[in-house]
Short mmCIF file of C-alpha atoms and ligand atoms in Angstrom, two decimals:
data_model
loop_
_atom_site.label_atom_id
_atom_site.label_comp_id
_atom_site.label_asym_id
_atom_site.label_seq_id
_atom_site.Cartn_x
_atom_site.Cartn_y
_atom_site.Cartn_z
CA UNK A 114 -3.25 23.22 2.58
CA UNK A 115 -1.63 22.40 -0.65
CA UNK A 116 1.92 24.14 -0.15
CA UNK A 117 4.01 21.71 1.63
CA UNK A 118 3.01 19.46 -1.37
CA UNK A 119 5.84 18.95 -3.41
CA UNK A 120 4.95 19.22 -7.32
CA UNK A 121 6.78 17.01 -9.86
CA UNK A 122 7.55 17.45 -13.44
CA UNK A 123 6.88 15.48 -15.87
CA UNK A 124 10.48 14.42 -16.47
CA UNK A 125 10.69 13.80 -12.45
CA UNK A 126 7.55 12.10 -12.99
CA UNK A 127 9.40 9.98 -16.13
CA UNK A 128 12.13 9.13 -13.37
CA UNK A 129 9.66 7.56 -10.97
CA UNK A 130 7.50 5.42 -13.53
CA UNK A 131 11.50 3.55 -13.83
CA UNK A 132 11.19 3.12 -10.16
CA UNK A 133 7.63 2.40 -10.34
CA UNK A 134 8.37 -0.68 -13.32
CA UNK A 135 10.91 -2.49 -11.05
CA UNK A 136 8.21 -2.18 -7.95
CA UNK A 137 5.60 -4.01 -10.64
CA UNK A 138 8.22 -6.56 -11.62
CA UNK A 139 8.96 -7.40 -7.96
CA UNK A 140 5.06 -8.05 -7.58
CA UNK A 141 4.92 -9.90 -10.87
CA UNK A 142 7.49 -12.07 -9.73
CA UNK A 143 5.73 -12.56 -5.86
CA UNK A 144 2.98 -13.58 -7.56
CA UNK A 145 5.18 -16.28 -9.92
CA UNK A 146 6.33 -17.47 -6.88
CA UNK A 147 3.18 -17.21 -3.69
CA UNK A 148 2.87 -20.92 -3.44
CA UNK A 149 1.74 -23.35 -1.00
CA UNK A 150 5.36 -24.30 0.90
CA UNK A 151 7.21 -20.85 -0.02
CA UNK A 152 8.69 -18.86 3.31
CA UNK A 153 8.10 -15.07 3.31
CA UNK A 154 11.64 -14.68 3.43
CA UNK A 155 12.49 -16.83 0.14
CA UNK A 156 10.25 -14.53 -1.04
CA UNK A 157 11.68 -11.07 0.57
CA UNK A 158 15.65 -12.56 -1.18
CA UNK A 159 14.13 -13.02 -4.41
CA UNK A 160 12.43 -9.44 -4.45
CA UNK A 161 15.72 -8.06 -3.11
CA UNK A 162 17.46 -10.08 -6.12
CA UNK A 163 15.02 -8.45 -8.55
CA UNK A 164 15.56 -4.64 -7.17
CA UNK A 165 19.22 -4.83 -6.98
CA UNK A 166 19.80 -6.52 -10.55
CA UNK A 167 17.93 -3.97 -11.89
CA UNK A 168 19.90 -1.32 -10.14
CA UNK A 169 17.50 0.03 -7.56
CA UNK A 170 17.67 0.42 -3.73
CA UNK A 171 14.38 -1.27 -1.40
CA UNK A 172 13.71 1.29 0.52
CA UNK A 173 11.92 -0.63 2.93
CA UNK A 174 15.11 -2.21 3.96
CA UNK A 175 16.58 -0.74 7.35
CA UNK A 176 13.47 1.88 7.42
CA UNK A 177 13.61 3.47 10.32
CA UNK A 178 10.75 3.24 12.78
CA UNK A 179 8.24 5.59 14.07
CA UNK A 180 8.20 4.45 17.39
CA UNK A 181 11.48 4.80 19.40
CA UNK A 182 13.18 1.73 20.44
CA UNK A 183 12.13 -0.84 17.63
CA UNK A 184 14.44 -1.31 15.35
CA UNK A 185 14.93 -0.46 11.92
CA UNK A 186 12.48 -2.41 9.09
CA UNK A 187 15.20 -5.56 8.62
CA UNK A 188 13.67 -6.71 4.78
CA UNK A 189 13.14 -5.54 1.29
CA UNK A 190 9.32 -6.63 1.87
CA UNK A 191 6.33 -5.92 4.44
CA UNK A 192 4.65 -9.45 3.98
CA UNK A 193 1.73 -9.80 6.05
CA UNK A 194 -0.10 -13.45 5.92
CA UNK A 195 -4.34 -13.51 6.41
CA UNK A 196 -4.95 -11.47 9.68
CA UNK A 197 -1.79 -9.10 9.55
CA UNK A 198 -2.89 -5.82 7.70
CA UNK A 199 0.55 -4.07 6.97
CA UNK A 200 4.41 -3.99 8.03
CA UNK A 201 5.06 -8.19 8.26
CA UNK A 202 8.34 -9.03 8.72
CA UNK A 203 9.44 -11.76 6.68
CA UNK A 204 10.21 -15.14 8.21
CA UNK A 205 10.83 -18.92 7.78
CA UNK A 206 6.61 -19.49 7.70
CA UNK A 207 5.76 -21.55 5.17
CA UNK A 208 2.60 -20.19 3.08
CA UNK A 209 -0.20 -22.52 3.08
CA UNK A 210 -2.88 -23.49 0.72
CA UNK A 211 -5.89 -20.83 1.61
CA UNK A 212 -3.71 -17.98 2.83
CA UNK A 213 -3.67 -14.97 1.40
CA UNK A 214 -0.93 -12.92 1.92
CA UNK A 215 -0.40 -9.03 1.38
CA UNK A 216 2.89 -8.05 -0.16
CA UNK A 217 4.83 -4.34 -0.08
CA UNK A 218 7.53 -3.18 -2.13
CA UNK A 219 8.86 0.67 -2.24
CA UNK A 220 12.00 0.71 -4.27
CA UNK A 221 14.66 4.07 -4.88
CA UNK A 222 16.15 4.62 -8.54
CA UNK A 223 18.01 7.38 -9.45
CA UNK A 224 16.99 8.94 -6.56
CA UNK A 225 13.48 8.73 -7.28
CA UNK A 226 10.62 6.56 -5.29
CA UNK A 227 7.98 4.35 -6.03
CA UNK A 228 5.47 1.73 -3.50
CA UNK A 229 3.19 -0.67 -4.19
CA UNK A 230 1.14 -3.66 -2.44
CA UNK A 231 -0.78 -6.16 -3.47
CA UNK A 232 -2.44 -9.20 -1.69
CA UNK A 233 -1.92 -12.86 -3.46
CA UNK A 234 -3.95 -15.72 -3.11
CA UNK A 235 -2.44 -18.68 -1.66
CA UNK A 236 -3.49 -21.69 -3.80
CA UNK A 237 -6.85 -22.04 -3.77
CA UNK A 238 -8.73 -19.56 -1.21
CA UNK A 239 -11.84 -19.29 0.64
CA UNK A 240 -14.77 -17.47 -1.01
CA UNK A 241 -15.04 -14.73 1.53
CA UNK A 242 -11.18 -14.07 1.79
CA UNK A 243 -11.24 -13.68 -2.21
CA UNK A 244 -14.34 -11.57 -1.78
CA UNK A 245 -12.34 -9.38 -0.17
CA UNK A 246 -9.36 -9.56 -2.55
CA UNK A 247 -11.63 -8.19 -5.48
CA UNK A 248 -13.24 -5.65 -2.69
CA UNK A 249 -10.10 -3.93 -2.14
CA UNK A 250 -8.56 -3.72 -5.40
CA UNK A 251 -11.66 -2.33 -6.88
CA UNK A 252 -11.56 0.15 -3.99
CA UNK A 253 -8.20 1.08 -5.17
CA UNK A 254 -9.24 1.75 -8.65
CA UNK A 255 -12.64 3.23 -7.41
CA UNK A 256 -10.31 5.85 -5.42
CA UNK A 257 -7.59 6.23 -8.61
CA UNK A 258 -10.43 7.45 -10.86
CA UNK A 259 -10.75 10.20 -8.66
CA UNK A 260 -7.50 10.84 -8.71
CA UNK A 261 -7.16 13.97 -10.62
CA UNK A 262 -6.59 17.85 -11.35
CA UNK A 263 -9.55 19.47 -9.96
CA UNK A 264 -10.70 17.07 -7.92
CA UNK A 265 -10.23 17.11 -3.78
CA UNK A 266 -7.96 14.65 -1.55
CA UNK A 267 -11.72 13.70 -0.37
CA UNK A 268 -12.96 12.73 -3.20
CA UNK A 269 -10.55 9.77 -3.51
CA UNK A 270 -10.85 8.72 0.47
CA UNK A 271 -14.80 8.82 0.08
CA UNK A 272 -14.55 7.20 -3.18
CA UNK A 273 -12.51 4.15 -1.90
CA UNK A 274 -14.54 4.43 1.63
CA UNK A 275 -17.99 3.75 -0.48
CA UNK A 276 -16.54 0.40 -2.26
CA UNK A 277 -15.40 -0.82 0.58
CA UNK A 278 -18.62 -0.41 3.01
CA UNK A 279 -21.15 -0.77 0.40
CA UNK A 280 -19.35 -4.62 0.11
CA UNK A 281 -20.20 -4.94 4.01
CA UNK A 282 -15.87 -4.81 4.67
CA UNK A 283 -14.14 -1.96 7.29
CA UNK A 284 -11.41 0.12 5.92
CA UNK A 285 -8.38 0.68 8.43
CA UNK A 286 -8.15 3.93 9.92
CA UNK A 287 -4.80 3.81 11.79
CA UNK A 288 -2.82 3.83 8.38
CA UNK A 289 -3.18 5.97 5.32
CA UNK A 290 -1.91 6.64 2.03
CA UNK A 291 0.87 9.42 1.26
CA UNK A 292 2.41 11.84 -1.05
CA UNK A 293 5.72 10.10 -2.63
CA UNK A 294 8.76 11.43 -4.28
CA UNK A 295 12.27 11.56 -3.37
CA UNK A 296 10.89 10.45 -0.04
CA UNK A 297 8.71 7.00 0.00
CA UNK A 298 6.53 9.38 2.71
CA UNK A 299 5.44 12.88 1.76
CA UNK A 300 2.40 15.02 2.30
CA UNK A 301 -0.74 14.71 1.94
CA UNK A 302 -1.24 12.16 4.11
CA UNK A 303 -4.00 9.67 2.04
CA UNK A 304 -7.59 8.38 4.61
CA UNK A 305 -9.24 5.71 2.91
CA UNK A 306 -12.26 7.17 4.93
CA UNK A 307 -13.95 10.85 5.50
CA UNK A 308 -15.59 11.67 8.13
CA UNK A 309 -16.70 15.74 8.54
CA UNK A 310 -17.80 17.97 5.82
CA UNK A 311 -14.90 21.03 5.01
CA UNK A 312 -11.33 21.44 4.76
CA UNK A 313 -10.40 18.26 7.60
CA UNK A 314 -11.05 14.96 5.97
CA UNK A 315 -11.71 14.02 9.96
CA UNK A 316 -9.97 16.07 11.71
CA UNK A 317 -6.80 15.48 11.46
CA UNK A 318 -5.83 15.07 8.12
CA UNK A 319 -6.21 18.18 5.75
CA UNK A 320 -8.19 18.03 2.62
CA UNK A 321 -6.71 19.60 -0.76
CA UNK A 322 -7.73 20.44 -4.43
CA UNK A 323 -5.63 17.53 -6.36
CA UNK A 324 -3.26 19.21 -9.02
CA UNK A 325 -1.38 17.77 -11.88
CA UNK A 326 2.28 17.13 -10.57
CA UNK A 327 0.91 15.82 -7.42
CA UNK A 328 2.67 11.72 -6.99
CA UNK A 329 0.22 9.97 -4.47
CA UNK A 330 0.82 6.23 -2.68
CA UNK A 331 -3.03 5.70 -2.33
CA UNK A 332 -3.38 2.24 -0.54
CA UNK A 333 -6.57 1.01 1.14
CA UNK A 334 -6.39 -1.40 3.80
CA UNK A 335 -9.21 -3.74 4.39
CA UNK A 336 -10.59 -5.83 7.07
CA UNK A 337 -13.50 -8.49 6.70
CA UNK A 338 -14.20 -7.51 10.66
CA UNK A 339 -13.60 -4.53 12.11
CA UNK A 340 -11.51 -1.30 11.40
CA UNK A 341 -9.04 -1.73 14.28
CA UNK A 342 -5.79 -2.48 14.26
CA UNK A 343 -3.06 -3.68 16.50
CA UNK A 344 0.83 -3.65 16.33
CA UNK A 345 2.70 -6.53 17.32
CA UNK A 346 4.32 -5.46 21.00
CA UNK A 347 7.24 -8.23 20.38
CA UNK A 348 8.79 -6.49 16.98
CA UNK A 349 7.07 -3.30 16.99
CA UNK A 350 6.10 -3.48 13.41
CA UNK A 351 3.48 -5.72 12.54
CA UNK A 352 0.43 -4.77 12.21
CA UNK A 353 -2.42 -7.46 12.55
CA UNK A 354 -6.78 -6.90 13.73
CA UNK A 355 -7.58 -6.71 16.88
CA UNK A 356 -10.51 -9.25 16.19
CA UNK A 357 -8.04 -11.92 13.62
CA UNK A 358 -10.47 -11.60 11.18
CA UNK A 359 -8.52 -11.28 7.82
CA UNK A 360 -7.02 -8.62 6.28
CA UNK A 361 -5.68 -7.49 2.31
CA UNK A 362 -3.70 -4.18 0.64
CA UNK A 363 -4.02 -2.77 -2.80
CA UNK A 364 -1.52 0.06 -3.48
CA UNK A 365 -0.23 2.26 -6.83
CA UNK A 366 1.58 5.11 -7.08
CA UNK A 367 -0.49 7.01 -9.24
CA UNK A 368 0.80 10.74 -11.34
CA UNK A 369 -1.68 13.38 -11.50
CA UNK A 370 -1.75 14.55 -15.01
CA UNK A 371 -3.82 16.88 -17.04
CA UNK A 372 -5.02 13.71 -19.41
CA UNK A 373 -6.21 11.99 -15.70
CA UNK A 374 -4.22 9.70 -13.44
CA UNK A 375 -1.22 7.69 -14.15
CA UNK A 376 -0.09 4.51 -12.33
CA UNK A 377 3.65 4.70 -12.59
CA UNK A 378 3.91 1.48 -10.49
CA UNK A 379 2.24 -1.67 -13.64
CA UNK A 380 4.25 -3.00 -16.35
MG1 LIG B 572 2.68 3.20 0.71
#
């Protein structure tokens, strides 16, 4: 099930690691500014700033949304604050001392795509919530170093799967990684989890042999609790745990070469 997988080349590659720079300096600068007394929306204008000085497009902003009825994604950020996992809308909340918060940028240059998240510490944190700061980026890298020619789709969802349960954490089920391009959201659709030997990582998403040329958005999702996930009925995007318990987001967009995986979105 590789052939609806769209194949870049290494110049198209080239194009996104210049969208990929300006998603890092956007999450440089977050994490300049993620302070105790910042809103998530001074932080969603000065991201915005960032990606339109440098002559890029968010993509996030006015994303449509899957579910019809909810309006369009109204920010240049997802910022989601301790117990919300993904798709926060920025606000006039005021970060506090001990919050973590996770932060998502996708921005378009040149027609080219590249999205990235990353979860920031609020001041000083509690042990367990920057246990599972450290758990999820090393599950990110854990499921990187998988990412390449020869390997299978699998390989990366088990690998990131192992970090995260061996550290006694859930990985979220409901949302996945994805193939990126011209489009923020291409196939194959990215599990941080397997379940089922063969071709279905668990049914429902197919597995693949990784090729070079393949751009993949792999972002694991952890919870301290449990796996599930709620959406927030009042805005229709955010996405928070059913049982509070906190939440954090690691994401690259990574290049499948022949020399191994490239993240196109660090400085
Ligand atoms: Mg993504």
């Amino acid at each position: 099930m590789t052939e609806n997988i769209i194949l870049k080349s290494p110049a198209q590659i080239a194009k996104m690691r210049e969208a990929g720079r300006i998603v890092a300096q956007a999450l440089k600068l977050v994490g300049e500014l993620a302070a105790p007394g910042i809103s998530t929306l001074e932080l969603d204008r000065a991201v915005e700033d960032l990606i339109i000085a440098a002559g890029g497009i968010p993509t996030f902003k006015d994303y449509p949304a899957s579910t019809p009825g909810v309006p369009a994604f109204p920010a240049s950020i997802c910022a989601s604050v301790n117990e919300q996992v993904v798709h926060g809308i920025p606000d006039t909340r005021q970060l506090r001392e001990g919050d973590i918060i996770s932060i998502d940028v996708g921005v378009h240059l040149g027609g080219w795509c590249a999205d990235a998240a990353r979860t920031f510490p609020i001041g000083k944190i509690g042990r367990k919530a920057a246990r599972l700061l450290e758990v999820t980026e090393r599950a990110l890298f854990q499921g990187i170093s998988f990412a390449k020619p020869g390997m299978r789709l699998r390989d990366v969802s088990a690998a990131v799967q192992r970090e995260v349960e061996a550290a006694g954490m859930s990985v979220v089920r409901q949302f996945v990684g994805h193939g990126i391009g011209r489009d923020m959201h291409e196939a194959p659709q990215i599990p941080n989890y397997v379940c089922g030997p063969g071709e279905k990582l668990d049914g429902a998403f197919p597995d693949c042999v990784l090729a070079a040329g393949m751009v993949l958005a792999i972002e694991p999702m952890v919870n301290l609790g449990g796996f599930e996930v709620l959406t927030d009925k009042g805005n229709g995007w955010t996405v928070y745990t059913r049982d509070r318990a906190w939440s954090a987001h690691f994401e690259h967009t990574v290049a499948l070469t022949p020399n191994g995986p490239q993240i196109l979105t660090e400085l």
